[in-house]
Amino acid sequence: MEYWHNRWDKQLTGWHREVFNDLLEKHWSNINPPKDGEVLVPLCGKSLDMIWLAKQGYKVVGLELVQQAIEIFFQENKLEYSSIKADMHTKYSSPPFTIYQGDIFDLQSGMVQADAWYDRAAMVALPNSVRQQYVKQIYNQTKPGAVGLLITFSYPEKQMEGPPFSLPDRAVMDYFSNGFEVECLEKIDLEDEKDRGLSNVTSTVFKITRN
Ligand SMILES: C[S@@+](CC[C@H](N)C(=O)[O-])C[C@H]1O[C@@H](n2cnc3c(N)ncnc32)[C@H](O)[C@@H]1O
């Protein structure tokens, strides 16, 4: 927790991209979520991908720990917003965006009932110890039949201390083995990421369907 607050305080947000994610643009139509449905974006930061999803006609529900991240998202995108207390979270609204500020693990089951979810730099930002709990939260905050797009990051674990923490394909299969169907859409080598001193880095795009 402290770690993420520090990162935002010091503006060390190297994961943030100033352009829409090309894998999102390429694969979103492959997961085929209902038009004008609600898309959950866990650990959303100030991601511009939320803007892209809104442009496609979806309602976007972000989950983010750090208040500053949410305020910067609205300011940088010139969006007016309001906020109210919602149980252990603060709910920020600026239609079609809703962002719950607080720990994802404190969000009451069923608070969000999304038709789809988008995970880029979310599950890989969490250590192994809480990943099963994260998958349970995705289950609890989505409707039966909801579809997810998951983009992973995978490298030999011993070569770097995360985040991002390595998320190999077989681990995705294991974490989502109960209550979900998993399908691999694309796997790519990330040559540039080897500059971090990693011998092998890949990213896999998964379509995940909640039963
Ligand atoms: C690596 S960043 C990725 C942000 C975004 N998905 C993107 O692609 O730009 C991870 C984000 O998750 C937030 N975060 C970390 N732990 C969290 C938690 N337990 N609950 C909610 N948000 C959390 C951090 O503050 C940070 O903004």
Short mmCIF file of C-alpha atoms and ligand atoms in Angstrom, two decimals:
data_model
loop_
_atom_site.label_atom_id
_atom_site.label_comp_id
_atom_site.label_asym_id
_atom_site.label_seq_id
_atom_site.Cartn_x
_atom_site.Cartn_y
_atom_site.Cartn_z
CA MET A 1 0.00 0.00 0.00
CA GLU A 2 2.71 2.38 1.15
CA TYR A 3 4.64 1.46 -1.99
CA TRP A 4 1.90 2.70 -4.35
CA HIS A 5 1.27 5.88 -2.36
CA ASN A 6 4.99 6.67 -2.62
CA ARG A 7 5.03 6.00 -6.35
CA TRP A 8 2.18 8.47 -6.92
CA ASP A 9 3.61 11.04 -4.45
CA LYS A 10 6.94 11.03 -6.28
CA GLN A 11 5.24 10.78 -9.69
CA LEU A 12 7.14 7.57 -10.44
CA THR A 13 4.45 6.25 -12.76
CA GLY A 14 6.60 4.68 -15.47
CA TRP A 15 3.87 2.12 -16.25
CA HIS A 16 1.56 4.88 -17.52
CA ARG A 17 1.20 5.21 -21.30
CA GLU A 18 0.27 8.41 -23.13
CA VAL A 19 -1.37 6.43 -25.94
CA PHE A 20 -4.13 3.84 -26.03
CA ASN A 21 -2.89 0.28 -25.59
CA ASP A 22 -2.52 -1.34 -29.02
CA LEU A 23 -3.39 -4.80 -27.67
CA LEU A 24 -6.63 -3.40 -26.25
CA GLU A 25 -7.51 -1.84 -29.60
CA LYS A 26 -6.60 -5.02 -31.45
CA HIS A 27 -8.33 -7.58 -29.24
CA TRP A 28 -11.32 -5.89 -27.61
CA SER A 29 -13.64 -6.94 -30.43
CA ASN A 30 -12.42 -10.55 -29.96
CA ILE A 31 -13.90 -10.70 -26.47
CA ASN A 32 -17.13 -9.13 -27.73
CA PRO A 33 -18.68 -7.58 -24.61
CA PRO A 34 -22.27 -6.31 -24.86
CA LYS A 35 -22.40 -2.84 -26.39
CA ASP A 36 -23.14 -0.06 -23.85
CA GLY A 37 -22.38 -2.48 -20.98
CA GLU A 38 -20.25 -1.80 -17.92
CA VAL A 39 -16.49 -2.47 -18.03
CA LEU A 40 -14.51 -2.93 -14.83
CA VAL A 41 -10.92 -1.65 -14.86
CA PRO A 42 -9.20 -2.94 -11.70
CA LEU A 43 -6.10 -1.07 -10.46
CA CYS A 44 -6.83 1.56 -13.09
CA GLY A 45 -4.32 4.28 -12.19
CA LYS A 46 -4.94 7.16 -14.61
CA SER A 47 -5.02 4.87 -17.64
CA LEU A 48 -6.07 6.43 -20.94
CA ASP A 49 -7.50 3.05 -21.87
CA MET A 50 -10.53 4.06 -19.77
CA ILE A 51 -11.05 6.93 -22.23
CA TRP A 52 -10.81 4.51 -25.16
CA LEU A 53 -13.41 2.20 -23.59
CA ALA A 54 -15.75 5.14 -22.96
CA LYS A 55 -15.34 6.18 -26.61
CA GLN A 56 -16.57 2.73 -27.64
CA GLY A 57 -19.80 3.42 -25.73
CA TYR A 58 -19.14 1.55 -22.47
CA LYS A 59 -19.69 2.68 -18.91
CA VAL A 60 -16.32 2.42 -17.17
CA VAL A 61 -15.84 1.45 -13.53
CA GLY A 62 -12.30 1.88 -12.25
CA LEU A 63 -10.85 0.63 -8.96
CA GLU A 64 -7.84 2.53 -7.62
CA LEU A 65 -6.13 2.74 -4.25
CA VAL A 66 -4.62 6.22 -4.52
CA GLN A 67 -6.86 9.30 -4.48
CA GLN A 68 -4.25 11.42 -6.27
CA ALA A 69 -4.29 9.06 -9.29
CA ILE A 70 -8.03 9.48 -9.70
CA GLU A 71 -7.95 13.26 -9.34
CA ILE A 72 -5.13 13.50 -11.90
CA PHE A 73 -7.12 11.28 -14.30
CA PHE A 74 -10.12 13.61 -14.17
CA GLN A 75 -8.00 16.78 -14.33
CA GLU A 76 -5.82 15.66 -17.23
CA ASN A 77 -8.86 14.62 -19.22
CA LYS A 78 -10.75 17.81 -18.32
CA LEU A 79 -13.63 15.97 -16.66
CA GLU A 80 -15.81 17.43 -13.90
CA TYR A 81 -16.45 14.98 -11.08
CA SER A 82 -18.21 14.52 -7.77
CA SER A 83 -17.42 12.16 -4.91
CA ILE A 84 -19.33 10.50 -2.07
CA LYS A 85 -18.45 7.97 0.62
CA ALA A 86 -19.46 4.42 -0.33
CA ASP A 87 -18.81 1.96 2.50
CA MET A 88 -15.00 1.61 2.81
CA HIS A 89 -14.43 3.39 -0.51
CA THR A 90 -14.95 6.85 -1.96
CA LYS A 91 -17.00 6.79 -5.15
CA TYR A 92 -15.96 9.30 -7.81
CA SER A 93 -18.47 9.97 -10.57
CA SER A 94 -18.12 11.63 -13.92
CA PRO A 95 -20.42 9.81 -16.35
CA PRO A 96 -19.64 7.50 -18.06
CA PHE A 97 -16.82 7.03 -15.51
CA THR A 98 -17.14 5.79 -11.94
CA ILE A 99 -13.97 5.18 -9.94
CA TYR A 100 -13.94 3.60 -6.48
CA GLN A 101 -10.99 4.80 -4.44
CA GLY A 102 -9.73 2.30 -1.88
CA ASP A 103 -8.24 -1.17 -1.58
CA ILE A 104 -9.73 -3.54 -4.15
CA PHE A 105 -9.84 -6.23 -1.48
CA ASP A 106 -12.16 -4.10 0.70
CA LEU A 107 -14.79 -3.71 -2.02
CA GLN A 108 -17.99 -5.43 -0.95
CA SER A 109 -19.08 -8.33 -3.11
CA GLY A 110 -21.53 -7.26 -5.84
CA MET A 111 -20.83 -3.53 -5.44
CA VAL A 112 -20.00 -3.59 -9.15
CA GLN A 113 -21.80 -5.90 -11.58
CA ALA A 114 -19.72 -5.52 -14.70
CA ASP A 115 -20.34 -7.10 -18.10
CA ALA A 116 -16.62 -7.12 -18.90
CA TRP A 117 -13.24 -6.32 -17.40
CA TYR A 118 -9.89 -5.09 -18.68
CA ASP A 119 -6.65 -5.96 -16.92
CA ARG A 120 -3.46 -4.28 -18.07
CA ALA A 121 -0.74 -3.90 -15.42
CA ALA A 122 -3.19 -4.92 -12.67
CA MET A 123 -2.77 -8.62 -11.85
CA VAL A 124 0.95 -8.30 -12.63
CA ALA A 125 1.18 -5.45 -10.12
CA LEU A 126 0.08 -7.82 -7.35
CA PRO A 127 2.33 -10.44 -5.72
CA ASN A 128 1.49 -14.16 -5.86
CA SER A 129 0.23 -14.09 -2.26
CA VAL A 130 -2.90 -12.06 -3.15
CA ARG A 131 -3.56 -13.12 -6.73
CA GLN A 132 -6.13 -15.80 -5.91
CA GLN A 133 -7.97 -13.23 -3.79
CA TYR A 134 -7.81 -10.82 -6.75
CA VAL A 135 -9.40 -13.41 -9.06
CA LYS A 136 -12.14 -13.92 -6.46
CA GLN A 137 -12.81 -10.16 -6.49
CA ILE A 138 -13.08 -10.18 -10.29
CA TYR A 139 -15.63 -12.99 -9.93
CA ASN A 140 -17.56 -11.10 -7.24
CA GLN A 141 -17.72 -7.83 -9.19
CA THR A 142 -18.84 -9.25 -12.55
CA LYS A 143 -22.01 -10.79 -13.95
CA PRO A 144 -22.31 -14.44 -15.08
CA GLY A 145 -21.04 -14.59 -18.67
CA ALA A 146 -18.82 -11.52 -18.25
CA VAL A 147 -15.73 -11.46 -20.44
CA GLY A 148 -12.27 -10.18 -19.59
CA LEU A 149 -9.18 -9.15 -21.53
CA LEU A 150 -6.02 -9.91 -19.53
CA ILE A 151 -2.57 -8.76 -20.69
CA THR A 152 0.27 -10.42 -18.81
CA PHE A 153 3.99 -9.89 -18.34
CA SER A 154 6.22 -12.90 -17.81
CA TYR A 155 9.95 -13.31 -17.10
CA PRO A 156 12.23 -15.63 -15.11
CA GLU A 157 11.13 -14.70 -11.57
CA LYS A 158 14.60 -14.79 -10.02
CA GLN A 159 15.90 -12.12 -12.39
CA MET A 160 13.88 -9.20 -11.04
CA GLU A 161 11.97 -8.08 -7.98
CA GLY A 162 8.54 -6.82 -8.96
CA PRO A 163 6.30 -5.07 -9.49
CA PRO A 164 5.61 -6.00 -12.19
CA PHE A 165 5.64 -9.56 -10.87
CA SER A 166 5.95 -12.34 -13.41
CA LEU A 167 2.66 -13.96 -14.40
CA PRO A 168 3.37 -17.06 -16.51
CA ASP A 169 0.67 -18.53 -18.73
CA ARG A 170 0.36 -21.71 -16.66
CA ALA A 171 -0.31 -19.59 -13.54
CA VAL A 172 -3.14 -17.78 -15.37
CA MET A 173 -4.65 -21.20 -16.20
CA ASP A 174 -4.40 -22.21 -12.53
CA TYR A 175 -5.75 -18.99 -11.01
CA PHE A 176 -8.76 -18.95 -13.33
CA SER A 177 -9.37 -22.72 -13.28
CA ASN A 178 -12.49 -22.41 -11.12
CA GLY A 179 -15.43 -20.43 -12.40
CA PHE A 180 -13.81 -19.19 -15.61
CA GLU A 181 -12.85 -20.35 -19.12
CA VAL A 182 -9.46 -19.19 -20.41
CA GLU A 183 -8.40 -18.73 -24.04
CA CYS A 184 -5.05 -17.45 -25.32
CA LEU A 185 -5.43 -14.79 -28.05
CA GLU A 186 -1.80 -13.81 -28.67
CA LYS A 187 1.68 -14.18 -27.22
CA ILE A 188 4.46 -11.72 -27.98
CA ASP A 189 8.17 -11.35 -27.17
CA LEU A 190 9.00 -8.03 -25.52
CA GLU A 191 12.55 -7.45 -26.76
CA ASP A 192 12.76 -3.87 -25.34
CA GLU A 193 12.01 -5.08 -21.81
CA LYS A 194 15.24 -7.12 -21.81
CA ASP A 195 17.00 -3.82 -21.00
CA ARG A 196 15.90 -4.44 -17.41
CA GLY A 197 18.41 -7.31 -17.37
CA LEU A 198 15.88 -10.03 -18.13
CA SER A 199 16.84 -12.92 -20.41
CA ASN A 200 13.33 -13.55 -21.70
CA VAL A 201 10.18 -11.42 -21.48
CA THR A 202 6.82 -12.22 -22.99
CA SER A 203 3.32 -10.83 -22.82
CA THR A 204 0.22 -12.93 -23.42
CA VAL A 205 -3.26 -11.68 -24.17
CA PHE A 206 -6.04 -13.83 -22.75
CA LYS A 207 -9.78 -13.85 -23.22
CA ILE A 208 -11.35 -14.98 -19.95
CA THR A 209 -15.02 -15.80 -19.58
CA ARG A 210 -16.71 -15.93 -16.18
CA ASN A 211 -19.15 -18.81 -15.83
C1 LIG B 1 1.14 -0.65 -12.30
S1 LIG B 1 -0.14 0.49 -12.02
C2 LIG B 1 -1.16 0.19 -13.44
C3 LIG B 1 -2.23 1.21 -13.65
C4 LIG B 1 -3.08 1.00 -14.93
N1 LIG B 1 -3.68 -0.32 -14.96
C5 LIG B 1 -2.31 1.27 -16.18
O1 LIG B 1 -2.23 0.38 -17.04
O2 LIG B 1 -1.79 2.39 -16.33
C6 LIG B 1 -1.03 -0.29 -10.68
C7 LIG B 1 -2.06 0.62 -10.02
O3 LIG B 1 -2.79 -0.14 -9.04
C8 LIG B 1 -3.00 0.62 -7.87
N2 LIG B 1 -3.14 -0.36 -6.78
C9 LIG B 1 -2.17 -1.10 -6.22
N3 LIG B 1 -2.66 -1.91 -5.25
C10 LIG B 1 -4.01 -1.68 -5.21
C11 LIG B 1 -5.09 -2.21 -4.42
N4 LIG B 1 -4.86 -3.14 -3.47
N5 LIG B 1 -6.34 -1.75 -4.65
C12 LIG B 1 -6.58 -0.80 -5.63
N6 LIG B 1 -5.59 -0.28 -6.40
C13 LIG B 1 -4.33 -0.69 -6.20
C14 LIG B 1 -1.76 1.51 -7.80
O4 LIG B 1 -1.97 2.68 -7.05
C15 LIG B 1 -1.47 1.81 -9.26
O5 LIG B 1 -2.11 2.99 -9.69
#
